[in-house]
Amino acid sequence: MTVHFPFQNSYSALPDSFFARVAPTPVAAPRLIKLNRPLAVQLGLDPDLLETPEGAEILAGKTVPSGADPIAMAYAGHQFGNFVPQLGDGRAILLGEVIDIDGIRRDIQLKGSGPTPFSRRGDGRAALGPVLREYIVSEAMFALGIPTTRSLAAVVTGEPVIRETVLPGAVLTRVASSHIRVGTFQFFAVRRDTDAIRRLADHVITRHYPDLLHAERPYHALLAGVVARQAELIARWLLVGFIHGVMNTDNSSISGETIDYGPCAFMDAYNPSQVFSSIDEMGRYAYANQPRIGLWNLTRLAECLLPLFSDDQEKAVAEAQDILGAFSETFSNAYQAGLRKKVGLFTERDGDEALIQDLLDAMAKNQADFTLTFRKLGDATVDDSTDVRAQFMEPAAFDEWAARWRARIALEPQTPAERQAAMHAVNPLFIPRNHRVEAVIQAAVNDDDYAPFEELVKVLARPYQDQPEYTAYADPPLPDQRVLQTFCGT
């Protein structure tokens, strides 16, 4: 049987200025190393056929399936604050869209599938390490319940790529609600192509915000919708200790999904100024800066939409500023509500924010592990476990705070077991710890050994559940295992 993708191609039906038509570049000897079978089923695809040699050729870009209309999308972007008027998919090709079993339209894109007109002298390829990193982290984010692009498959190409050294080449099949970014709007705004901006906005409303189709002011409502989704998304990042690492406007999704996992990382010890990305030398995208950068990116989107708001520039700016003004409150509400859940509070009382901030301050001062402190705090509701204290360099710092916390939770009627269950449902035990991800990549790249990769993916699929046979995966790194920098790997 032939592998069948029931493609639709709404984006490639837009004007030619939105993209470049380009086919993937065939590779020598594609070999499937991982297929996300549950996701394949969700997309209405046959996982058994995708695991055949024919399926591997499609997932590597060697064969273009019938119905596909391969394109590289055009976009611009602010990269570390510097505007680049033309970026675009330099190593990714959108094959087409499918309607999944829930009726949701999904892009299927090959990442690392060869050069495009937007490659800017690059080879359009991807190395195996970054492909595995994106697979691991994007699927972990999905399991954590955070909106994200997803990974359908990883394939090695049988061809080397040259970076600082010679590395195995690979292709990631990425699935997204769409790949439309703030930078997509910027591409047309810098060219003063208001018709294209309107066409793109209409497409986004139809695809991602259909409830706005009949809004009195749909473009204002679109900006408000994107602001709300981004504010809530970034709050959820912070609640699990995630650092995106490269929050450029071309990596900011209009749909509200986490996209473009490059030098991303999860914190071990809590540190608000934590940076892992090797290219973020000034700390622009540090952990605690992410809300501010999110608003900065959204302000760039608002600038693009101004011509759709009003012919009166002053009026349009005032209306955009009013919409952007909702970001801080939406973010703060989502973040504070999430923090209350993390410390087991079911109600909101005066003093709660200060209580939680005092814990965070003590964690930062004592280099407490972010993930384990909150997870073990759930256990401390049912016994006087010393596991939380052990996260602090000076355990007395926790004791002082815990006395106030216990007095606060005593004001609520929930039983200790109920509180523990609620806390465990929002505080993961397992995250993609950097040293684990790096070890998996090294085993694959150096030894062609994917067993560690498979096991890590399996553990991270159930982040909130105790998995006694895999307890070591919850451990922070030893001093000699700490990963101090992560890399884009492009």
Coordinates of C-alpha atoms in Angstrom, one line a residue:
M1 CA 0.0 0.0 0.0
T2 CA 1.1 3.6 -0.6
V3 CA 1.5 6.0 2.3
H4 CA -1.4 8.5 1.9
F5 CA -1.5 12.0 3.3
P6 CA -4.9 13.6 2.9
F7 CA -3.4 17.0 2.3
Q8 CA -5.1 20.4 2.0
N9 CA -3.1 23.4 1.1
S10 CA -4.8 26.6 2.3
Y11 CA -1.6 28.5 2.9
S12 CA -0.1 27.8 -0.6
A13 CA -3.4 29.1 -2.0
L14 CA -2.4 32.6 -0.8
P15 CA -0.5 34.9 -3.2
D16 CA 3.0 33.9 -4.3
S17 CA 4.6 36.7 -2.2
F18 CA 3.8 34.6 0.9
F19 CA 6.2 31.8 0.1
A20 CA 8.5 30.1 -2.4
R21 CA 7.6 26.9 -4.0
V22 CA 10.4 24.5 -3.5
A23 CA 10.7 20.7 -3.1
P24 CA 12.8 18.9 -0.5
T25 CA 16.3 17.9 -1.6
P26 CA 16.5 14.1 -1.8
V27 CA 18.9 12.4 0.6
A28 CA 21.1 9.3 0.2
A29 CA 19.9 6.7 2.7
P30 CA 17.0 7.7 5.0
R31 CA 16.4 5.6 8.0
L32 CA 13.6 6.2 10.4
I33 CA 14.8 6.4 14.0
K34 CA 11.5 7.5 15.7
L35 CA 7.9 7.7 14.7
N36 CA 5.4 9.2 17.1
R37 CA 2.7 6.6 16.5
P38 CA 0.0 8.2 18.7
L39 CA 0.4 11.5 16.9
A40 CA 0.3 9.8 13.5
V41 CA -3.1 8.3 14.5
Q42 CA -4.3 11.7 15.7
L43 CA -3.4 13.1 12.3
G44 CA -5.4 10.3 10.6
L45 CA -2.2 8.7 9.2
D46 CA -1.3 5.0 9.2
P47 CA 1.7 4.5 11.5
D48 CA 2.5 1.1 10.1
L49 CA 2.9 2.5 6.6
L50 CA 4.9 5.4 7.9
E51 CA 7.4 2.9 9.4
T52 CA 8.0 1.3 6.0
P53 CA 11.0 2.3 3.8
E54 CA 8.6 4.3 1.7
G55 CA 7.4 6.1 4.7
A56 CA 11.0 6.9 5.8
E57 CA 11.6 8.4 2.3
I58 CA 8.7 10.7 2.7
L59 CA 9.7 11.7 6.2
A60 CA 13.2 12.5 5.0
G61 CA 12.1 14.5 2.0
K62 CA 13.4 12.0 -0.6
T63 CA 9.9 11.4 -1.9
V64 CA 7.1 14.0 -2.1
P65 CA 3.8 12.4 -1.3
S66 CA 0.8 13.0 -3.6
G67 CA -1.3 15.9 -2.7
A68 CA 1.6 17.8 -1.2
D69 CA 2.3 21.4 -2.3
P70 CA 5.8 22.0 -0.8
I71 CA 6.6 25.6 0.1
A72 CA 9.1 27.6 2.2
M73 CA 7.3 30.4 4.0
A74 CA 8.4 34.0 3.9
Y75 CA 8.9 36.0 7.0
A76 CA 11.0 38.7 8.6
G77 CA 12.0 39.2 12.2
H78 CA 13.7 40.9 15.0
Q79 CA 16.7 38.7 16.0
F80 CA 18.0 39.8 19.5
G81 CA 16.4 43.2 18.8
N82 CA 17.9 43.7 15.4
F83 CA 15.4 43.7 12.5
V84 CA 16.1 41.5 9.4
P85 CA 13.6 42.3 6.6
Q86 CA 13.9 38.8 5.0
L87 CA 14.4 35.6 6.8
G88 CA 12.0 32.8 5.8
D89 CA 12.2 29.0 6.1
G90 CA 15.8 28.5 5.3
R91 CA 15.8 24.8 6.1
A92 CA 12.2 23.9 6.5
I93 CA 9.6 23.0 3.9
L94 CA 5.9 22.8 4.5
L95 CA 4.4 19.8 2.8
G96 CA 0.8 20.7 3.4
E97 CA -2.0 20.6 5.9
V98 CA -4.2 17.7 7.2
I99 CA -7.4 17.8 9.3
D100 CA -6.8 15.7 12.3
I101 CA -9.4 13.3 13.9
D102 CA -10.6 16.2 16.1
G103 CA -11.3 18.4 13.0
I104 CA -8.2 20.6 13.7
R105 CA -6.1 21.8 10.8
R106 CA -2.4 20.9 11.2
D107 CA 0.7 21.8 9.2
I108 CA 3.2 19.0 8.4
Q109 CA 6.6 20.4 7.9
L110 CA 10.0 18.9 7.2
K111 CA 12.8 20.6 9.1
G112 CA 16.3 20.0 7.7
S113 CA 15.1 19.0 4.3
G114 CA 17.5 21.1 2.1
P115 CA 18.1 24.6 0.9
T116 CA 15.3 27.1 -0.1
P117 CA 15.4 30.6 -1.5
F118 CA 15.6 31.8 2.1
S119 CA 18.6 29.8 3.1
R120 CA 21.0 32.7 3.2
R121 CA 24.0 30.6 2.0
G122 CA 23.1 27.9 4.5
D123 CA 22.9 24.2 3.4
G124 CA 19.3 23.8 4.6
R125 CA 20.2 20.7 6.5
A126 CA 19.9 19.8 10.2
A127 CA 22.2 17.8 12.4
L128 CA 21.0 14.9 14.4
G129 CA 21.5 16.5 17.8
P130 CA 19.2 19.5 17.4
V131 CA 16.6 17.2 15.8
L132 CA 16.6 14.9 18.8
R133 CA 16.5 17.9 21.2
E134 CA 13.4 19.3 19.5
Y135 CA 11.8 15.9 19.5
I136 CA 12.4 15.4 23.2
V137 CA 11.5 18.8 24.4
S138 CA 8.5 19.5 22.2
E139 CA 6.9 16.1 23.2
A140 CA 7.8 16.8 26.8
M141 CA 6.0 20.1 26.6
F142 CA 3.0 18.4 25.1
A143 CA 2.9 15.9 28.0
L144 CA 3.2 18.8 30.5
G145 CA 0.1 20.3 28.9
I146 CA 1.7 23.4 27.4
P147 CA 0.7 24.5 23.9
T148 CA 3.4 23.4 21.5
T149 CA 4.4 22.3 18.1
R150 CA 4.9 18.6 18.0
S151 CA 7.3 16.0 16.6
L152 CA 5.9 13.3 14.3
A153 CA 9.2 11.7 13.2
A154 CA 13.0 11.8 13.2
V155 CA 14.9 10.4 10.3
V156 CA 18.7 10.1 9.7
T157 CA 19.6 11.0 6.2
G158 CA 22.7 8.9 5.6
E159 CA 24.5 12.1 4.7
P160 CA 26.9 14.2 6.9
V161 CA 26.4 17.9 7.7
I162 CA 29.3 20.2 8.3
R163 CA 29.1 22.4 11.4
E164 CA 32.1 22.9 13.7
T165 CA 32.7 19.3 12.9
V166 CA 31.2 16.6 10.8
L167 CA 27.9 15.4 12.1
P168 CA 25.1 12.9 11.1
G169 CA 22.3 14.7 9.1
A170 CA 18.7 14.3 10.1
V171 CA 15.2 15.6 9.3
L172 CA 12.5 16.3 11.8
T173 CA 8.8 16.1 10.8
R174 CA 7.2 18.9 12.7
V175 CA 3.4 19.4 13.3
A176 CA 1.9 22.7 14.2
S177 CA -1.4 24.5 14.3
S178 CA 0.4 26.7 11.8
H179 CA 3.8 28.1 11.2
I180 CA 2.6 31.8 11.0
R181 CA 4.7 34.1 13.2
V182 CA 4.9 37.7 14.2
G183 CA 7.7 37.9 11.7
T184 CA 5.3 36.8 8.9
F185 CA 3.3 40.0 9.5
Q186 CA 6.6 42.0 9.7
F187 CA 7.6 40.7 6.3
F188 CA 4.7 42.5 4.7
A189 CA 4.7 45.5 7.0
V190 CA 8.3 46.5 6.1
R191 CA 7.2 46.3 2.4
R192 CA 4.1 48.5 3.2
D193 CA 1.9 45.8 1.6
T194 CA -1.3 46.5 3.5
D195 CA -3.3 44.3 1.2
A196 CA -1.1 41.3 2.1
I197 CA -1.3 42.2 5.8
R198 CA -5.1 42.1 5.6
R199 CA -5.0 38.9 3.6
L200 CA -2.8 37.3 6.2
A201 CA -4.9 38.6 9.1
D202 CA -8.0 37.2 7.5
H203 CA -6.3 33.8 7.0
V204 CA -5.2 33.8 10.7
I205 CA -8.6 34.7 12.0
T206 CA -10.3 31.9 9.9
R207 CA -7.7 29.4 10.9
H208 CA -7.0 30.2 14.6
Y209 CA -9.7 32.6 15.8
P210 CA -12.8 31.6 13.9
D211 CA -15.0 33.1 16.7
L212 CA -13.8 36.5 15.6
L213 CA -15.0 36.2 12.0
H214 CA -18.1 38.3 12.7
A215 CA -16.5 40.5 15.4
E216 CA -17.3 44.2 15.0
R217 CA -13.6 45.0 14.9
P218 CA -12.0 41.7 13.9
Y219 CA -8.4 43.0 13.6
H220 CA -8.5 44.6 17.0
A221 CA -9.9 41.3 18.4
L222 CA -7.2 39.4 16.6
L223 CA -4.5 41.3 18.4
A224 CA -6.3 40.9 21.7
G225 CA -6.5 37.1 21.1
V226 CA -2.8 36.8 20.3
V227 CA -1.9 38.9 23.3
A228 CA -4.0 36.7 25.6
R229 CA -2.6 33.4 24.2
Q230 CA 1.0 34.6 24.4
A231 CA 0.6 35.9 28.0
E232 CA -0.9 32.6 29.2
L233 CA 1.7 30.6 27.3
I234 CA 4.7 32.4 28.8
A235 CA 3.1 32.1 32.3
R236 CA 3.0 28.4 31.7
W237 CA 6.7 28.3 30.6
L238 CA 7.7 30.0 33.9
L239 CA 5.6 27.6 36.0
V240 CA 7.7 24.7 34.8
G241 CA 11.1 26.4 34.7
F242 CA 11.3 26.5 30.9
I243 CA 13.6 28.9 29.0
H244 CA 13.0 29.3 25.3
G245 CA 16.4 30.8 24.7
V246 CA 15.7 32.6 21.4
M247 CA 12.5 34.6 21.6
N248 CA 12.9 36.4 18.3
T249 CA 9.8 37.7 16.6
D250 CA 10.2 35.1 13.9
N251 CA 10.0 32.4 16.7
S252 CA 6.8 33.9 18.1
S253 CA 3.7 31.9 16.9
I254 CA 0.4 33.7 16.2
S255 CA -1.4 30.5 17.2
G256 CA 0.0 30.7 20.8
E257 CA 2.1 27.5 20.5
T258 CA 5.7 27.1 21.6
I259 CA 7.7 27.0 18.4
D260 CA 11.3 26.6 17.3
Y261 CA 13.2 24.7 20.0
G262 CA 16.8 25.7 19.5
P263 CA 18.9 26.4 22.6
C264 CA 15.9 25.8 24.9
A265 CA 16.4 24.4 28.4
F266 CA 14.7 23.7 31.7
M267 CA 16.2 25.2 34.9
D268 CA 17.7 22.9 37.5
A269 CA 18.5 25.3 40.4
Y270 CA 16.0 28.2 40.5
N271 CA 17.6 31.4 39.2
P272 CA 15.5 34.2 37.7
S273 CA 18.4 35.4 35.6
Q274 CA 19.3 32.0 34.2
V275 CA 20.5 31.9 30.6
F276 CA 21.6 28.8 28.8
S277 CA 21.7 29.8 25.1
S278 CA 25.3 30.3 23.9
I279 CA 24.2 33.2 21.6
D280 CA 22.3 35.1 24.3
E281 CA 25.4 36.9 25.6
M282 CA 23.4 39.8 27.1
G283 CA 20.7 37.7 28.8
R284 CA 18.0 39.3 26.7
Y285 CA 16.0 36.0 26.8
A286 CA 16.7 35.0 30.4
Y287 CA 14.1 33.1 32.3
A288 CA 12.5 36.1 34.1
N289 CA 12.8 38.3 31.1
Q290 CA 10.5 36.2 29.0
P291 CA 7.2 38.0 29.9
R292 CA 8.8 41.4 29.0
I293 CA 10.1 40.1 25.7
G294 CA 6.7 38.5 24.9
L295 CA 5.1 41.9 25.2
W296 CA 7.9 43.5 23.1
N297 CA 7.2 40.9 20.4
L298 CA 3.5 41.6 20.5
T299 CA 4.1 45.3 20.2
R300 CA 5.9 44.6 17.0
L301 CA 2.8 42.7 15.8
A302 CA 0.6 45.6 16.8
E303 CA 2.7 47.9 14.7
C304 CA 2.1 45.7 11.7
L305 CA -1.7 45.8 12.2
L306 CA -2.0 49.5 12.7
P307 CA -3.1 50.2 9.0
L308 CA -6.0 47.7 9.6
F309 CA -7.1 49.6 12.7
S310 CA -7.6 53.1 11.3
D311 CA -6.4 55.5 8.7
D312 CA -5.8 57.9 11.6
Q313 CA -2.4 56.9 12.8
E314 CA -2.7 58.5 16.2
K315 CA -6.1 56.8 16.8
A316 CA -4.7 53.4 15.6
V317 CA -1.7 53.6 18.0
A318 CA -3.9 54.5 21.0
E319 CA -6.2 51.5 20.2
A320 CA -3.2 49.2 19.9
Q321 CA -1.7 50.4 23.2
D322 CA -5.0 49.8 24.9
I323 CA -5.0 46.2 23.7
L324 CA -1.4 45.6 24.6
G325 CA -2.1 47.0 28.0
A326 CA -4.0 43.8 28.9
F327 CA -0.9 41.7 28.5
S328 CA 0.6 42.3 32.0
E329 CA -2.7 41.6 33.8
T330 CA -3.4 38.5 31.8
F331 CA 0.1 37.2 32.4
S332 CA 0.1 38.0 36.1
N333 CA -3.3 36.4 36.6
A334 CA -2.2 33.2 34.9
Y335 CA 1.2 33.1 36.6
Q336 CA -0.1 33.8 40.1
A337 CA -3.0 31.3 39.7
G338 CA -0.5 28.8 38.6
L339 CA 1.9 29.5 41.5
R340 CA -1.0 29.1 44.0
K341 CA -1.7 25.7 42.6
K342 CA 1.9 24.8 42.8
V343 CA 2.0 25.5 46.5
G344 CA -1.4 23.8 47.2
L345 CA -3.6 26.8 47.7
F346 CA -7.2 26.4 46.6
T347 CA -8.4 29.9 47.5
E348 CA -7.0 33.4 47.1
R349 CA -6.2 35.5 50.2
D350 CA -4.3 38.6 50.9
G351 CA -0.7 37.8 51.5
D352 CA -0.6 34.8 49.2
E353 CA 1.6 36.5 46.6
A354 CA 4.1 37.6 49.2
L355 CA 4.2 34.2 50.7
I356 CA 4.9 32.5 47.4
Q357 CA 7.5 35.2 46.5
D358 CA 9.3 34.5 49.8
L359 CA 9.6 30.9 48.8
L360 CA 11.0 31.8 45.4
D361 CA 13.5 34.2 47.0
A362 CA 14.6 31.5 49.4
M363 CA 14.9 29.0 46.5
A364 CA 17.1 31.4 44.5
K365 CA 19.3 32.2 47.5
N366 CA 19.7 28.5 48.4
Q367 CA 20.1 27.2 44.9
A368 CA 17.1 24.9 45.4
D369 CA 16.1 22.7 42.5
F370 CA 13.0 24.3 40.9
T371 CA 11.2 21.1 39.9
L372 CA 11.9 19.0 42.9
T373 CA 11.2 21.7 45.5
F374 CA 7.6 22.1 44.3
R375 CA 7.2 18.3 43.8
K376 CA 8.5 17.5 47.3
L377 CA 6.4 20.3 48.7
G378 CA 3.3 18.2 47.7
D379 CA 4.7 15.3 49.7
A380 CA 5.2 17.6 52.7
T381 CA 1.4 18.1 52.9
V382 CA 1.0 14.5 54.1
D383 CA 4.1 14.0 56.3
D384 CA 7.0 16.0 57.7
S385 CA 9.2 14.8 54.8
T386 CA 12.7 16.3 54.9
D387 CA 13.0 15.9 51.1
V388 CA 12.0 19.5 50.6
R389 CA 14.5 20.8 53.2
A390 CA 17.3 18.9 51.4
Q391 CA 16.8 21.1 48.3
F392 CA 18.1 24.1 50.3
M393 CA 21.7 24.9 51.1
E394 CA 20.4 26.2 54.4
P395 CA 17.4 24.0 55.4
A396 CA 16.4 26.5 58.1
A397 CA 15.4 28.9 55.3
F398 CA 12.7 26.4 54.3
D399 CA 11.7 25.7 57.8
E400 CA 10.9 29.4 58.5
W401 CA 8.8 29.6 55.3
A402 CA 7.1 26.2 55.9
A403 CA 5.7 27.3 59.2
R404 CA 3.9 30.2 57.5
W405 CA 2.8 28.0 54.7
R406 CA 1.3 25.3 57.0
A407 CA -0.6 28.0 58.8
R408 CA -2.0 29.2 55.5
I409 CA -3.1 25.8 54.2
A410 CA -4.7 25.1 57.5
L411 CA -7.3 27.7 56.6
E412 CA -8.6 25.6 53.8
P413 CA -10.8 22.4 54.2
Q414 CA -9.0 20.1 51.8
T415 CA -7.4 17.0 53.3
P416 CA -3.7 16.5 53.1
A417 CA -4.2 13.7 50.5
E418 CA -6.4 15.9 48.4
R419 CA -3.9 18.7 48.5
Q420 CA -1.0 16.4 47.6
A421 CA -2.9 15.0 44.6
A422 CA -3.7 18.5 43.4
M423 CA -0.1 19.6 43.8
H424 CA 1.3 16.6 42.0
A425 CA -1.1 17.2 39.1
V426 CA 0.6 20.5 38.4
N427 CA 4.2 19.9 39.7
P428 CA 6.0 17.5 37.4
L429 CA 8.5 15.0 38.7
F430 CA 10.2 14.5 35.3
I431 CA 11.4 17.3 33.0
P432 CA 13.9 17.1 30.1
R433 CA 16.9 17.9 32.3
N434 CA 19.8 19.3 30.2
H435 CA 22.3 16.7 31.2
R436 CA 19.9 13.9 30.3
V437 CA 19.2 15.4 26.9
E438 CA 22.9 15.9 26.2
A439 CA 23.7 12.3 27.2
V440 CA 21.0 11.0 24.8
I441 CA 22.3 13.1 22.0
Q442 CA 25.9 11.9 22.5
A443 CA 24.8 8.2 22.5
A444 CA 23.0 8.7 19.3
V445 CA 25.6 10.8 17.5
N446 CA 28.7 9.0 18.7
D447 CA 27.4 5.4 18.9
D448 CA 24.3 5.3 16.8
D449 CA 22.6 4.1 20.0
Y450 CA 19.0 5.3 20.4
A451 CA 18.0 3.2 23.4
P452 CA 18.7 6.1 25.8
F453 CA 16.6 8.4 23.6
E454 CA 13.7 6.0 23.6
E455 CA 13.8 5.6 27.3
L456 CA 13.9 9.3 28.0
V457 CA 11.0 10.0 25.7
K458 CA 9.1 7.2 27.4
V459 CA 9.7 8.7 30.9
L460 CA 8.9 12.3 29.8
A461 CA 5.5 11.1 28.4
R462 CA 4.3 10.8 32.0
P463 CA 5.8 13.8 33.8
Y464 CA 3.3 14.0 36.6
Q465 CA 3.3 10.3 37.6
D466 CA 5.6 8.6 40.0
Q467 CA 7.6 6.1 37.9
P468 CA 9.6 4.1 40.6
E469 CA 11.7 2.3 38.0
Y470 CA 12.9 5.6 36.5
T471 CA 13.5 7.6 39.7
A472 CA 17.0 8.5 38.5
Y473 CA 15.5 10.6 35.7
A474 CA 14.2 13.0 38.4
D475 CA 17.6 13.7 39.9
P476 CA 19.3 17.0 39.2
P477 CA 22.8 16.9 37.7
L478 CA 25.8 16.2 39.7
P479 CA 28.3 19.1 39.6
D480 CA 30.3 17.5 36.8
Q481 CA 27.1 16.8 34.8
R482 CA 25.8 20.4 34.7
V483 CA 25.2 21.8 31.3
L484 CA 26.1 25.5 31.3
Q485 CA 25.3 26.3 27.7
T486 CA 23.0 25.1 25.0
F487 CA 23.3 25.7 21.3
C488 CA 21.0 26.3 18.3
G489 CA 22.9 23.7 16.3
T490 CA 21.7 25.2 13.0

